[in-house]
Structure formats: structure tokens, C-alpha cells
Amino acid sequence: MYKKRRIAVMIGMLIGSTSVLAQTDMTSIESRLAALEQRLQEAETRAQVAEKRATAAEQKTQQLVAAQQQAQTITREVAQRTTALEKKADQSSGFEFHGYARSGLLMNDAASSSKSGPYLTPAGETGGAIGRLGNEADTYVELNVEHKQTLDNGAITRFKAMLADGQKTYNDWSADSSDLNIRQAFAELGNLPDFTGALKGSTFWAGKRFDRDNFDIHWLDSDVVFLAGTGGGVYDVKWDDTLHSNFSVYGRNFGSEEEIDNNVQNYILSMNHFAGPFQLMVSGLRAKDNDDRKDSNGDLIKTDAANNGVHAMAGLHNKSFYGLREGSAKTALLYGHGLGAEVKSIGSDGALLSEADTWRFASYGVTPLGGGWHIAPAVLAQSSKDRYVKGDSYEWVTLNTRLIKEVTQNFALAFEGSYQYMDLNPEGYKDRNAVNGSFYKLTFAPTLKAGKIGDFFSRPELRLFATWMDWSSKLDNYASDDAFGSSGFQCWRGMELWGSDGNLVLSLHAPAWRERFKHHKNEVRQRYIWILIISPANSSRCSEAKRTSQAPLTAQRVCVWF
């Protein structure tokens, strides 16, 4: 009995103990689960916070990348603008120096000087040029200084002065024979912000200058048209995208300081219109009392001189070789009446009659031919009647062609031929006689250049010239004081120095020749044919040629070393 109770008590105790343990375990589990759930919630909260932070960081990163890209773009734009401004500043601001010069030595067989130049023929008195290559022996210098400035408001200012001197003395100290003078001194104001419409972007100027739109045939050393003097005007009045005009008034003086009445002024009112490649220039001239000018003795200079005149030019500026091939070309037809009958240098001749009429035609072009050859043909012709004396006439035409053959990238051979025919009837003006005939000139010029070997206008270059000339003997009767009135062998060496865009350029000239002897009324000529061989230094190779005419047999040698 006792044992049963004991067992029952023990079983009861065990059962009670198990219940207590179970209750304790459930409470602990629930507590841990609650703590775990709380931690999960905290972790989820932290994850959400972290996700928000990550999203914000990503957005900030994207913003930073975008800002960086924008900064790079702005930096590039600023750099481009800075470069453009610097380039513009370099081009349109600061001082510039330009120069042109030529100088040469000429001698004949008696070791004395001889006349030369692109206007040495009788037709040269009325502008008949025959070419400058190997044919200039004077000394002429132009020194140009100019200052450009672009202001903050966009306006552009420009000042230019040209100092020039021309003389024929060979001495290094030549102040006594110098013709030093100021050929240009003017100021320009352009792109003024106050002006709109047709005047927007126009350029106003005043002073002494060469007109901006003058142009020439460089290898003839002849302007097609040359307008210069002291005055003022406006360039680039734009009517639309293709049409613009220039307006100017120039003043010039006739006569010299020695004349009693040197107050006669020639006023030139000019309009120059451009439409694409076409140009139309019209000028009116007025010189009151030009027929009443007196010399230093008080005598009237020319009682029938013109007091007014007109001048017109139609031009075509091709950006191709006459529309046929690569290259460029310029053509002009000019007419002048009265004071305008000097159609090249407008308003420069005060001796013209009021009845004077002149027509002038000029054209030249440049183009590559292939195979290293380049050609530049030119034609210049003029007919002038009633020019200085009623019934007089001056008619001439010049044909000129220059060829360049590229040999290497720095060496070329240049060839030039000129032909001029003239029929002149001055009616005794200045004791000139009526003549007609032809003139011929051939030039050979080995040329060294730094680059652009086939470009007719690129510089610098060094050239050595050999020129042969001949003409109709009856042209010698035109005058006794011109180049054809002298005799003797001519051989000259020279230097030409000229510049573009501020660069000075050097050229060398040598030699050209002509020989003629006169015995009373019978003229005997000796003509030389020179064959020029270009050889390395120290070479002994020379050439010799012989030719006979009515004169004795003559032989000559010439050697040239590089």
C-alpha cells in the first residue's frame, strides 16, 4: 500500500514538473520569436533606409555624371570660343607690317646705264605695258604699317600708313635724289553697332589711300584700274545677299609746286557695284579752271584742257579659268571721256582734251595644265582718240603669256613671252612722230621656291632671269628721248622684294640684253641667241651660239651656277 502511494506521488510529481517545464519552454520560444520578429522588422527598416540611401546616392551619382558631362561640354565650348576669339584677335587686332621693294643694276656695253622697264616702248606713254619679268632696274620701296582693333561692341578700327620711295641711283646714300613720300594715310571704322539695314557691317573711311578694289595684271606690272587720292567713302553697302556697293569721293591735284596756279583740284565721285562675279563702276570727274592753269613763267599750260569727264568699267571676276577649268580669271572693259579718258589711273592726267575718248580691254587668267605645267595668259589693249591734240590717236595691244614648269618641289622653270603692236599718231604732241610696229620679249627664269611651286602668286621665291628683246626699227623714230632712241648692249641684274600678308619676299633678276649700233642713217644690228645651261657649282659647262644678220658674225657665252 505504501509502495503504491509512493509511486503515485512520484508520478504526480513528474507530471507536475513536466507541465512547468513545458510552460517555461513555450514562454521562452515566444519571447525569442518576438525578439526575432522585432529584429527582422528593424532589419527591414534598416534595409528600406539603406535602399532609400542607395537610390538617393544613385540619383546623386547620375546628377554628378550629368553635371560632369555638362561641365565638359561647357569647357569645350569655352575653349572653342576662346580659340575663335584668339584667332579673331590675331587676325583683326594688333600691328601689321607689309612691304614691297625692287632694286636692280643695268649696264650696256660701254659700262653706262640704259633705260628699261615695263613701259619702255612708245606705247608705254599711254599705259602700254610689255611685262616686268627681267625688265625692271629701278629701286622702289613701299613700307606699310597698319593697326587693327576689334572693340567689345563689335566695331572694327583700322589705321594704315604707306611710306614709299622710288629712284634710279645706284648709291647706298641717296637722300639728294630720293622721292620719299607718304602714299597712303587713312583710317577705317567698320561694323558700327548703330547702323542697321543696308549699312550694317559697312566700313567708313577717310584719308589718303589706294581704293580697296583696285586690281592689276601683276606680271605686266599694269593696273587694270587704279583709283587713288585723298577723300572719304563707305565700303560694302549691302542691298541684299548678292548685291553690295561702294561710294567714295577722291580729290587730286594737277601740276607741280613750281606752277603759279596749283590750286586746281580734280574731284572724282565714284560708285562701285558688285553682284556676284560682276562689277560695274561709274565715276564722274570735275576740275574747274583746269584750262586756266599757268606755269612758273605765268604762261597758260593748256587752254583746251578738259574741265570734266566720265569713267566707267564693267568687270567679271571668275573663280574658274573663264568657266572652262580649274583656276581663276579677271576681265574688264573700260571707257573714259574728257578727264576720264585716262582710264587706268583715274583722274591723274590733266592734259586731256574735253573731246578725248578712250576704250581699254584687259583680261588674264591662271590655270594648271597638268604634268607640272601652269599657264597664265593675259591681253591688254587700248584705243584713245583726240587725247591731247584733236585728231591724234594711240592704239596698241599687248599679248603676254607666262608658263611655269615644276621640276622639283622647290625648283621650277618660268617662261614668259610678250608681243605688242602699236599704231601711234600723236599729231606732233611733245614732238612725237607717228609710228607703227611691233615689239617682242622672251624671258627664261629658273626659280627657287619654298613651297607651292606652281602658284603664280605665292612667295617667297628666288629667280634668275635671261631676257631677249627686239622691235621694229621704225619705232625708233617716235622720239629721241625714249628707250628706243638710245643704243648699246644692255645687260642687267636686279633684285625684287615684295610682300603679302606681312611677309617680305626676295627675288633675283639677271640678265636681260639688247644690242644695237647706228652708223649715221644706216642701222646695223647684232642679235645674240643665248643658250643658258644650269649646272651644279664648279661646273665648267657653258653654251655657245652663233647667228648672222647684216652685221658680222658674233658669238657669246654665258654660264650660270647654282
Coordinates of C-alpha atoms in Angstrom, one line a residue:
M1 CA 0.0 0.0 0.0
Y2 CA 2.7 2.2 1.0
K3 CA 4.6 1.5 -2.2
K4 CA 1.6 2.3 -4.4
R5 CA 1.3 5.7 -2.8
R6 CA 4.9 6.4 -3.1
I7 CA 4.7 5.5 -6.8
A8 CA 1.6 7.7 -7.2
V9 CA 3.3 10.6 -5.5
M10 CA 6.3 10.2 -7.7
I11 CA 4.2 10.0 -10.9
G12 CA 2.3 13.1 -9.8
M13 CA 5.5 15.0 -9.1
L14 CA 6.8 14.0 -12.5
I15 CA 3.7 15.1 -14.3
G16 CA 3.7 18.5 -12.5
S17 CA 7.4 19.0 -13.3
T18 CA 6.8 18.3 -17.0
S19 CA 4.0 20.8 -17.1
V20 CA 6.1 23.5 -15.5
L21 CA 8.9 22.8 -17.9
A22 CA 6.6 22.9 -20.9
Q23 CA 5.2 26.2 -19.8
T24 CA 8.7 27.6 -19.4
D25 CA 9.8 26.5 -22.8
M26 CA 6.8 28.0 -24.7
T27 CA 7.3 31.3 -23.0
S28 CA 11.0 31.4 -23.9
I29 CA 10.2 30.4 -27.5
E30 CA 7.5 33.1 -27.8
S31 CA 9.9 35.6 -26.3
R32 CA 12.6 34.7 -28.7
L33 CA 10.2 34.7 -31.6
A34 CA 9.0 38.1 -30.6
A35 CA 12.6 39.4 -30.3
L36 CA 13.4 37.8 -33.7
E37 CA 10.4 39.4 -35.3
Q38 CA 11.4 42.7 -33.8
R39 CA 14.9 42.3 -35.2
L40 CA 13.5 41.4 -38.6
Q41 CA 11.4 44.5 -38.6
E42 CA 14.4 46.5 -37.5
A43 CA 16.5 44.9 -40.3
E44 CA 13.7 45.5 -42.8
T45 CA 13.6 49.1 -41.7
R46 CA 17.3 49.4 -42.0
A47 CA 17.1 47.8 -45.4
Q48 CA 14.5 50.3 -46.5
V49 CA 16.6 53.1 -45.2
A50 CA 19.6 51.7 -47.0
E51 CA 17.6 51.3 -50.2
K52 CA 16.5 54.9 -50.0
R53 CA 20.0 56.0 -49.3
A54 CA 21.2 53.9 -52.3
T55 CA 18.5 55.3 -54.5
A56 CA 19.5 58.8 -53.4
A57 CA 23.1 58.0 -53.9
E58 CA 22.4 56.7 -57.4
Q59 CA 20.4 59.8 -58.2
K60 CA 23.2 62.0 -56.9
T61 CA 25.7 59.9 -59.0
Q62 CA 23.6 60.4 -62.1
Q63 CA 23.3 64.1 -61.3
L64 CA 27.1 64.3 -60.9
V65 CA 27.7 62.4 -64.2
A66 CA 25.3 64.8 -65.9
A67 CA 26.9 67.8 -64.3
Q68 CA 30.3 66.5 -65.3
Q69 CA 29.2 66.0 -68.9
Q70 CA 27.7 69.4 -68.9
A71 CA 30.9 70.9 -67.5
Q72 CA 32.9 69.1 -70.1
T73 CA 30.6 70.4 -72.8
I74 CA 30.8 73.9 -71.4
T75 CA 34.6 73.6 -71.2
R76 CA 34.8 72.5 -74.8
E77 CA 32.5 75.4 -75.9
V78 CA 34.6 77.9 -73.8
A79 CA 37.8 76.5 -75.3
Q80 CA 36.4 76.8 -78.8
R81 CA 35.1 80.3 -78.2
T82 CA 38.5 81.2 -76.7
T83 CA 40.3 79.8 -79.7
A84 CA 38.0 81.6 -82.1
L85 CA 38.4 84.8 -80.2
E86 CA 42.2 84.4 -80.0
K87 CA 42.2 83.7 -83.8
K88 CA 39.9 86.6 -84.5
A89 CA 42.1 88.8 -82.2
D90 CA 45.2 87.7 -84.1
Q91 CA 43.6 88.4 -87.4
S92 CA 41.8 91.7 -86.6
S93 CA 43.9 93.2 -83.8
G94 CA 47.4 94.5 -83.4
F95 CA 50.1 95.9 -85.6
E96 CA 51.0 94.5 -89.0
F97 CA 53.9 95.2 -91.4
H98 CA 53.7 94.8 -95.2
G99 CA 56.4 95.5 -97.7
Y100 CA 57.2 95.7 -101.4
A101 CA 60.6 96.6 -102.9
R102 CA 62.6 96.1 -106.0
S103 CA 66.1 97.1 -107.0
G104 CA 68.3 96.4 -109.9
L105 CA 71.5 97.1 -111.8
L106 CA 71.7 97.7 -115.5
M107 CA 74.6 98.4 -117.8
N108 CA 75.4 98.5 -121.5
D109 CA 78.5 97.5 -123.4
A110 CA 80.1 100.9 -122.6
A111 CA 79.6 100.3 -118.9
S112 CA 77.0 103.0 -118.7
S113 CA 73.3 103.0 -117.8
S114 CA 70.5 102.1 -120.2
K115 CA 66.7 102.6 -120.0
S116 CA 64.4 99.7 -119.1
G117 CA 61.1 99.0 -117.5
P118 CA 57.7 97.5 -118.3
Y119 CA 56.7 100.8 -120.1
L120 CA 59.8 101.3 -122.3
T121 CA 58.0 101.1 -125.6
P122 CA 56.4 104.2 -127.3
A123 CA 53.0 102.8 -126.3
G124 CA 54.2 102.9 -122.7
E125 CA 53.4 106.6 -122.6
T126 CA 49.7 105.8 -122.7
G127 CA 49.9 102.7 -120.5
G128 CA 51.1 100.0 -122.9
A129 CA 53.0 97.7 -120.6
I130 CA 55.1 94.8 -122.0
G131 CA 55.9 92.9 -118.9
R132 CA 58.1 93.2 -115.8
L133 CA 59.9 89.9 -115.7
G134 CA 63.6 90.6 -116.1
N135 CA 62.9 94.1 -117.1
E136 CA 63.0 96.4 -114.1
A137 CA 66.2 98.1 -112.9
D138 CA 65.0 100.9 -110.7
T139 CA 64.8 101.0 -106.9
Y140 CA 61.3 101.2 -105.5
V141 CA 60.2 100.6 -101.9
E142 CA 56.9 100.5 -100.1
L143 CA 56.7 100.2 -96.3
N144 CA 53.2 99.7 -94.9
V145 CA 52.3 99.9 -91.2
E146 CA 48.8 99.3 -90.0
H147 CA 46.9 98.7 -86.8
K148 CA 43.6 96.8 -86.4
Q149 CA 41.4 96.6 -83.4
T150 CA 38.1 94.9 -82.6
L151 CA 36.2 96.6 -79.8
D152 CA 33.9 95.0 -77.2
N153 CA 30.9 96.3 -79.0
G154 CA 32.0 94.5 -82.2
A155 CA 33.2 97.7 -84.0
I156 CA 36.4 97.3 -86.0
T157 CA 39.0 100.1 -86.4
R158 CA 41.9 100.2 -88.8
F159 CA 44.7 102.7 -89.5
K160 CA 47.2 102.4 -92.3
A161 CA 50.2 104.4 -93.5
M162 CA 52.4 103.7 -96.5
L163 CA 55.9 105.2 -96.9
A164 CA 57.3 104.9 -100.5
D165 CA 60.4 105.9 -102.3
G166 CA 61.5 105.5 -105.9
Q167 CA 64.8 106.4 -107.6
K168 CA 67.3 105.2 -110.1
T169 CA 70.6 106.0 -108.4
Y170 CA 72.8 103.0 -107.5
N171 CA 74.3 104.7 -104.4
D172 CA 73.5 103.4 -100.9
W173 CA 73.2 107.0 -99.6
S174 CA 70.7 108.7 -101.9
A175 CA 68.8 111.3 -99.9
D176 CA 69.5 114.0 -102.5
S177 CA 67.8 112.0 -105.3
S178 CA 65.1 110.5 -103.1
D179 CA 61.4 110.8 -103.9
L180 CA 60.4 109.7 -100.4
N181 CA 56.7 110.4 -99.7
I182 CA 53.6 109.2 -97.9
R183 CA 51.4 107.5 -100.5
Q184 CA 48.7 106.4 -98.0
A185 CA 47.5 107.5 -94.6
F186 CA 43.9 106.7 -93.7
A187 CA 41.6 105.3 -91.1
E188 CA 38.6 103.0 -91.2
L189 CA 35.6 102.3 -88.9
G190 CA 33.7 99.2 -89.6
N191 CA 30.8 97.1 -88.3
L192 CA 29.5 100.0 -86.2
P193 CA 26.6 98.8 -84.0
D194 CA 24.5 101.9 -84.5
F195 CA 24.0 101.2 -88.2
T196 CA 21.4 98.7 -89.4
G197 CA 19.8 97.7 -92.7
A198 CA 22.0 98.3 -95.8
L199 CA 24.7 99.9 -93.7
K200 CA 25.0 97.0 -91.2
G201 CA 28.6 95.7 -91.4
S202 CA 29.7 98.6 -93.8
T203 CA 33.1 100.2 -93.5
F204 CA 33.6 104.0 -93.4
W205 CA 36.9 105.6 -94.3
A206 CA 38.7 108.9 -94.7
G207 CA 42.2 110.0 -95.7
K208 CA 44.7 109.4 -98.5
R209 CA 44.6 105.9 -99.9
F210 CA 44.5 103.5 -102.9
D211 CA 41.0 102.3 -103.4
R212 CA 40.4 98.8 -101.9
D213 CA 39.0 97.3 -105.0
N214 CA 41.8 98.2 -107.5
F215 CA 43.2 95.3 -109.4
D216 CA 46.0 94.7 -111.8
I217 CA 47.8 92.2 -114.1
H218 CA 50.8 91.6 -111.9
W219 CA 53.2 90.1 -114.4
L220 CA 52.6 93.1 -116.8
D221 CA 53.1 95.5 -113.8
S222 CA 50.0 97.3 -115.0
D223 CA 46.8 98.2 -113.1
V224 CA 43.6 97.4 -114.8
V225 CA 42.1 100.3 -112.9
F226 CA 43.7 102.4 -110.3
L227 CA 41.7 104.9 -108.2
A228 CA 43.7 106.8 -105.6
G229 CA 43.8 110.2 -103.9
T230 CA 42.6 111.9 -100.7
G231 CA 38.9 111.7 -99.7
G232 CA 36.4 109.5 -98.0
G233 CA 33.7 107.0 -98.5
V234 CA 31.9 103.8 -97.5
Y235 CA 32.5 100.2 -98.5
D236 CA 30.1 97.3 -98.6
V237 CA 26.7 98.9 -98.5
K238 CA 24.6 95.7 -98.7
W239 CA 21.3 95.8 -100.6
D240 CA 20.8 92.1 -100.4
D241 CA 22.8 88.9 -100.0
T242 CA 24.3 89.2 -103.5
L243 CA 24.4 92.9 -104.2
H244 CA 26.7 95.5 -102.5
S245 CA 28.1 98.9 -103.4
N246 CA 30.9 101.3 -102.6
F247 CA 30.6 105.1 -102.7
S248 CA 33.6 107.5 -102.5
V249 CA 34.8 110.9 -103.3
Y250 CA 38.5 111.5 -104.1
G251 CA 40.5 114.6 -104.7
R252 CA 43.6 115.0 -106.8
N253 CA 45.8 117.9 -107.9
F254 CA 47.1 118.7 -111.3
G255 CA 50.5 120.2 -111.9
S256 CA 53.6 120.7 -109.7
E257 CA 54.6 123.0 -107.0
E258 CA 56.5 125.2 -109.5
E259 CA 53.3 126.2 -111.3
I260 CA 51.8 129.5 -110.3
D261 CA 48.3 128.1 -110.1
N262 CA 48.4 124.8 -108.4
N263 CA 45.0 125.0 -106.7
V264 CA 43.1 123.2 -109.5
Q265 CA 41.7 120.1 -107.9
N266 CA 40.2 117.2 -109.7
Y267 CA 37.2 115.7 -107.8
I268 CA 36.2 112.2 -108.5
L269 CA 32.8 110.9 -107.4
S270 CA 32.8 107.1 -107.8
M271 CA 30.2 104.3 -107.4
N272 CA 31.3 100.7 -107.5
H273 CA 28.6 98.0 -107.6
F274 CA 29.2 94.2 -107.2
A275 CA 26.7 91.4 -107.9
G276 CA 28.3 88.0 -107.6
P277 CA 31.2 87.9 -110.1
F278 CA 30.0 91.1 -111.9
Q279 CA 31.3 94.6 -111.3
L280 CA 30.0 97.9 -112.6
M281 CA 32.0 101.1 -111.7
V282 CA 30.9 104.6 -112.7
S283 CA 32.8 107.8 -111.9
G284 CA 32.3 111.5 -112.6
L285 CA 35.2 113.9 -112.7
R286 CA 35.3 117.7 -112.2
A287 CA 38.3 120.1 -112.3
K288 CA 37.2 123.7 -112.5
D289 CA 39.6 126.0 -114.4
N290 CA 41.8 123.2 -115.5
D291 CA 42.2 125.1 -118.8
D292 CA 43.5 128.1 -116.9
R293 CA 46.5 126.6 -115.2
K294 CA 49.8 128.6 -115.5
D295 CA 53.4 127.5 -115.3
S296 CA 56.1 129.2 -113.3
N297 CA 56.5 131.9 -116.0
G298 CA 52.8 132.8 -115.9
D299 CA 52.0 131.2 -119.2
L300 CA 48.9 129.1 -119.7
I301 CA 49.7 125.4 -119.7
K302 CA 46.9 124.0 -121.9
T303 CA 44.0 126.2 -122.8
D304 CA 41.9 123.4 -124.3
A305 CA 42.3 121.0 -121.3
A306 CA 39.1 119.3 -120.1
N307 CA 37.3 120.5 -117.0
N308 CA 35.1 117.4 -116.5
G309 CA 34.7 113.8 -117.6
V310 CA 33.2 110.4 -117.0
H311 CA 34.7 107.0 -116.5
A312 CA 33.0 103.5 -116.5
M313 CA 34.2 100.0 -116.1
A314 CA 32.4 96.6 -116.4
G315 CA 34.3 93.7 -114.8
L316 CA 33.9 90.0 -114.5
H317 CA 35.8 88.1 -111.7
N318 CA 35.8 84.4 -112.4
K319 CA 36.6 81.8 -109.7
S320 CA 37.5 79.5 -112.6
F321 CA 39.6 79.8 -115.8
Y322 CA 36.9 81.5 -117.9
G323 CA 34.4 78.9 -116.8
L324 CA 36.3 76.2 -118.6
R325 CA 38.5 74.6 -116.0
E326 CA 40.2 75.0 -112.6
G327 CA 41.8 78.3 -111.9
S328 CA 40.8 82.0 -111.9
A329 CA 40.3 84.8 -114.4
K330 CA 39.5 88.5 -114.5
T331 CA 38.2 90.6 -117.4
A332 CA 37.4 94.3 -117.7
L333 CA 36.1 96.7 -120.3
L334 CA 36.8 100.4 -119.6
Y335 CA 35.6 103.6 -121.2
G336 CA 36.5 107.2 -120.4
H337 CA 35.6 110.6 -121.9
G338 CA 37.2 114.0 -121.2
L339 CA 39.0 113.9 -117.9
G340 CA 38.0 110.3 -117.6
A341 CA 39.9 109.3 -120.8
E342 CA 42.9 108.2 -118.7
V343 CA 41.0 105.0 -117.9
K344 CA 43.7 103.2 -115.9
S345 CA 44.8 105.9 -113.4
I346 CA 41.5 107.7 -112.9
G347 CA 41.8 111.5 -112.7
S348 CA 45.6 111.6 -112.9
D349 CA 46.0 113.3 -116.3
G350 CA 45.2 117.0 -116.5
A351 CA 46.3 117.4 -120.2
L352 CA 43.3 115.5 -121.7
L353 CA 41.0 117.3 -124.1
S354 CA 37.3 117.6 -123.4
E355 CA 36.8 115.6 -126.7
A356 CA 39.1 112.7 -125.6
D357 CA 37.7 109.2 -125.8
T358 CA 39.4 106.0 -124.6
W359 CA 38.5 102.3 -124.7
R360 CA 40.5 99.8 -122.8
F361 CA 40.2 96.0 -122.6
A362 CA 42.1 93.8 -120.1
S363 CA 41.9 90.1 -119.3
Y364 CA 44.1 87.5 -117.6
G365 CA 43.7 84.0 -116.1
V366 CA 45.7 81.3 -114.4
T367 CA 45.2 77.5 -114.6
P368 CA 47.2 74.3 -114.2
L369 CA 47.7 72.3 -117.4
G370 CA 48.8 69.0 -115.8
G371 CA 52.2 67.3 -115.8
G372 CA 53.6 70.1 -113.6
W373 CA 52.8 72.8 -116.1
H374 CA 50.9 76.0 -115.2
I375 CA 49.9 78.9 -117.6
A376 CA 48.8 82.5 -117.2
P377 CA 47.8 84.3 -120.4
A378 CA 47.0 88.0 -120.5
V379 CA 45.8 90.5 -123.0
L380 CA 45.8 94.3 -122.6
A381 CA 44.5 96.7 -125.4
Q382 CA 43.7 100.3 -125.6
S383 CA 42.4 102.8 -128.2
S384 CA 42.5 106.5 -127.5
K385 CA 41.5 109.4 -129.8
D386 CA 41.5 113.2 -129.6
R387 CA 43.6 112.6 -126.4
Y388 CA 45.9 115.5 -126.3
V389 CA 45.5 117.1 -129.8
K390 CA 42.5 117.0 -132.0
G391 CA 42.8 114.2 -134.5
D392 CA 45.5 112.2 -132.6
S393 CA 45.2 108.5 -131.9
Y394 CA 47.0 106.0 -129.8
E395 CA 46.2 102.3 -130.4
W396 CA 48.1 99.3 -129.1
V397 CA 47.6 95.8 -127.9
T398 CA 49.8 93.6 -125.7
L399 CA 49.7 89.8 -125.6
N400 CA 51.6 88.1 -122.7
T401 CA 51.9 84.5 -121.5
R402 CA 53.8 83.1 -118.6
L403 CA 54.4 79.4 -118.1
I404 CA 55.8 77.6 -115.1
K405 CA 57.2 74.1 -115.2
E406 CA 57.6 72.3 -111.8
V407 CA 60.9 70.4 -111.7
T408 CA 61.0 69.6 -108.0
Q409 CA 59.1 70.7 -105.0
N410 CA 61.5 73.7 -104.7
F411 CA 62.7 74.3 -108.2
A412 CA 60.8 75.5 -111.3
L413 CA 61.4 76.9 -114.7
A414 CA 59.4 80.0 -115.7
F415 CA 59.0 81.2 -119.3
E416 CA 57.4 84.4 -120.5
G417 CA 56.7 85.8 -123.9
S418 CA 55.3 89.2 -124.8
Y419 CA 54.2 90.7 -128.0
Q420 CA 53.0 94.3 -128.5
Y421 CA 51.7 96.0 -131.6
M422 CA 51.2 99.8 -131.7
D423 CA 49.9 102.4 -134.1
L424 CA 50.6 105.8 -132.7
N425 CA 49.7 109.2 -134.3
P426 CA 50.4 111.9 -131.8
E427 CA 50.0 114.8 -134.3
G428 CA 53.2 116.4 -133.1
Y429 CA 52.3 116.4 -129.4
K430 CA 55.6 116.8 -127.4
D431 CA 57.5 116.5 -130.7
R432 CA 56.4 112.8 -131.0
N433 CA 56.2 111.3 -134.5
A434 CA 53.7 108.9 -136.0
V435 CA 54.9 105.3 -136.0
N436 CA 53.6 101.8 -136.1
G437 CA 55.3 98.4 -135.5
S438 CA 55.9 95.5 -133.1
F439 CA 57.8 94.7 -130.0
Y440 CA 58.9 91.2 -128.8
K441 CA 60.2 89.9 -125.5
L442 CA 61.1 86.4 -124.3
T443 CA 62.2 85.6 -120.8
F444 CA 63.6 82.5 -119.2
A445 CA 63.7 82.3 -115.4
P446 CA 65.0 79.4 -113.2
T447 CA 63.1 79.8 -109.9
L448 CA 63.7 78.5 -106.4
K449 CA 60.7 78.5 -104.0
A450 CA 60.0 77.2 -100.5
G451 CA 56.6 75.7 -101.4
K452 CA 53.6 75.9 -103.8
I453 CA 56.0 75.8 -106.7
G454 CA 53.3 76.1 -109.3
D455 CA 51.4 79.0 -107.7
F456 CA 51.9 82.3 -109.7
F457 CA 51.3 84.4 -106.6
S458 CA 52.9 82.5 -103.8
R459 CA 56.1 83.8 -102.2
P460 CA 59.0 83.8 -101.3
E461 CA 61.0 82.8 -104.4
L462 CA 64.4 83.4 -105.9
R463 CA 64.7 83.9 -109.6
L464 CA 67.4 84.3 -112.2
F465 CA 66.3 85.9 -115.5
A466 CA 67.5 85.9 -119.0
T467 CA 65.6 88.1 -121.5
W468 CA 65.7 88.8 -125.2
M469 CA 64.0 91.8 -126.8
D470 CA 63.6 93.1 -130.3
W471 CA 61.3 95.6 -132.1
S472 CA 60.5 97.2 -135.4
S473 CA 63.2 99.7 -136.3
K474 CA 60.7 102.3 -137.4
L475 CA 59.6 102.6 -133.7
D476 CA 63.0 104.3 -133.1
N477 CA 61.6 107.4 -134.9
Y478 CA 58.8 108.0 -132.3
A479 CA 61.1 110.2 -130.1
S480 CA 64.7 110.9 -129.4
D481 CA 64.4 110.8 -125.6
D482 CA 62.8 107.4 -125.1
A483 CA 64.4 103.9 -124.6
F484 CA 64.3 103.2 -128.3
G485 CA 66.2 106.4 -129.1
S486 CA 69.3 105.1 -127.3
S487 CA 71.7 102.3 -128.5
G488 CA 74.0 99.8 -127.0
F489 CA 74.2 96.4 -125.4
Q490 CA 72.0 96.0 -122.3
C491 CA 72.6 93.6 -119.5
W492 CA 71.2 93.9 -116.1
R493 CA 70.9 92.2 -112.8
G494 CA 68.5 93.1 -110.1
M495 CA 66.5 92.2 -107.0
E496 CA 62.8 92.3 -106.4
L497 CA 61.4 92.2 -102.9
W498 CA 57.7 92.2 -102.2
G499 CA 55.3 91.1 -99.6
S500 CA 51.8 89.7 -99.0
D501 CA 50.2 89.3 -95.6
G502 CA 53.1 90.9 -93.9
N503 CA 55.7 88.6 -95.4
L504 CA 58.7 90.1 -97.2
V505 CA 59.7 88.2 -100.3
L506 CA 63.0 88.1 -102.2
S507 CA 63.6 87.6 -105.9
L508 CA 66.7 87.8 -108.0
H509 CA 66.8 89.0 -111.6
A510 CA 69.6 88.5 -114.2
P511 CA 70.3 89.2 -117.1
A512 CA 68.5 90.7 -120.0
W513 CA 70.1 92.1 -123.0
R514 CA 69.8 94.0 -126.3
E515 CA 72.4 95.3 -128.6
R516 CA 72.1 97.9 -131.4
F517 CA 74.6 100.0 -133.3
K518 CA 73.8 103.0 -135.5
H519 CA 76.1 104.4 -138.2
H520 CA 74.6 107.7 -139.5
K521 CA 71.4 106.8 -141.4
N522 CA 72.2 103.1 -141.8
E523 CA 71.4 100.9 -138.8
V524 CA 73.3 97.7 -138.3
R525 CA 72.0 95.3 -135.7
Q526 CA 73.8 92.4 -134.0
R527 CA 71.4 89.8 -132.5
Y528 CA 72.6 87.3 -130.0
I529 CA 71.0 84.0 -129.2
W530 CA 71.9 82.9 -125.7
I531 CA 71.5 79.3 -124.7
L532 CA 71.5 79.0 -120.9
I533 CA 72.7 75.9 -119.2
I534 CA 72.1 75.5 -115.5
S535 CA 74.8 73.4 -113.9
P536 CA 76.0 72.5 -110.4
A537 CA 78.5 74.6 -108.6
N538 CA 82.1 74.5 -110.1
S539 CA 80.7 73.1 -113.3
S540 CA 82.6 74.2 -116.4
R541 CA 79.8 73.5 -118.8
C542 CA 78.8 76.6 -120.9
S543 CA 77.0 77.2 -124.1
E544 CA 77.8 79.0 -127.3
A545 CA 75.6 80.0 -130.1
K546 CA 76.2 81.9 -133.3
R547 CA 73.9 83.8 -135.6
T548 CA 74.5 86.2 -138.5
S549 CA 72.4 89.1 -139.8
Q550 CA 73.6 92.1 -141.7
A551 CA 76.3 92.5 -139.0
P552 CA 79.5 90.5 -138.7
L553 CA 79.4 87.0 -137.1
T554 CA 79.2 87.2 -133.4
A555 CA 79.4 84.6 -130.6
Q556 CA 78.8 84.9 -126.9
R557 CA 79.0 82.7 -123.9
V558 CA 77.1 82.7 -120.6
C559 CA 77.4 80.4 -117.6
V560 CA 75.1 80.3 -114.6
W561 CA 75.9 78.4 -111.4
F562 CA 73.5 77.4 -108.7

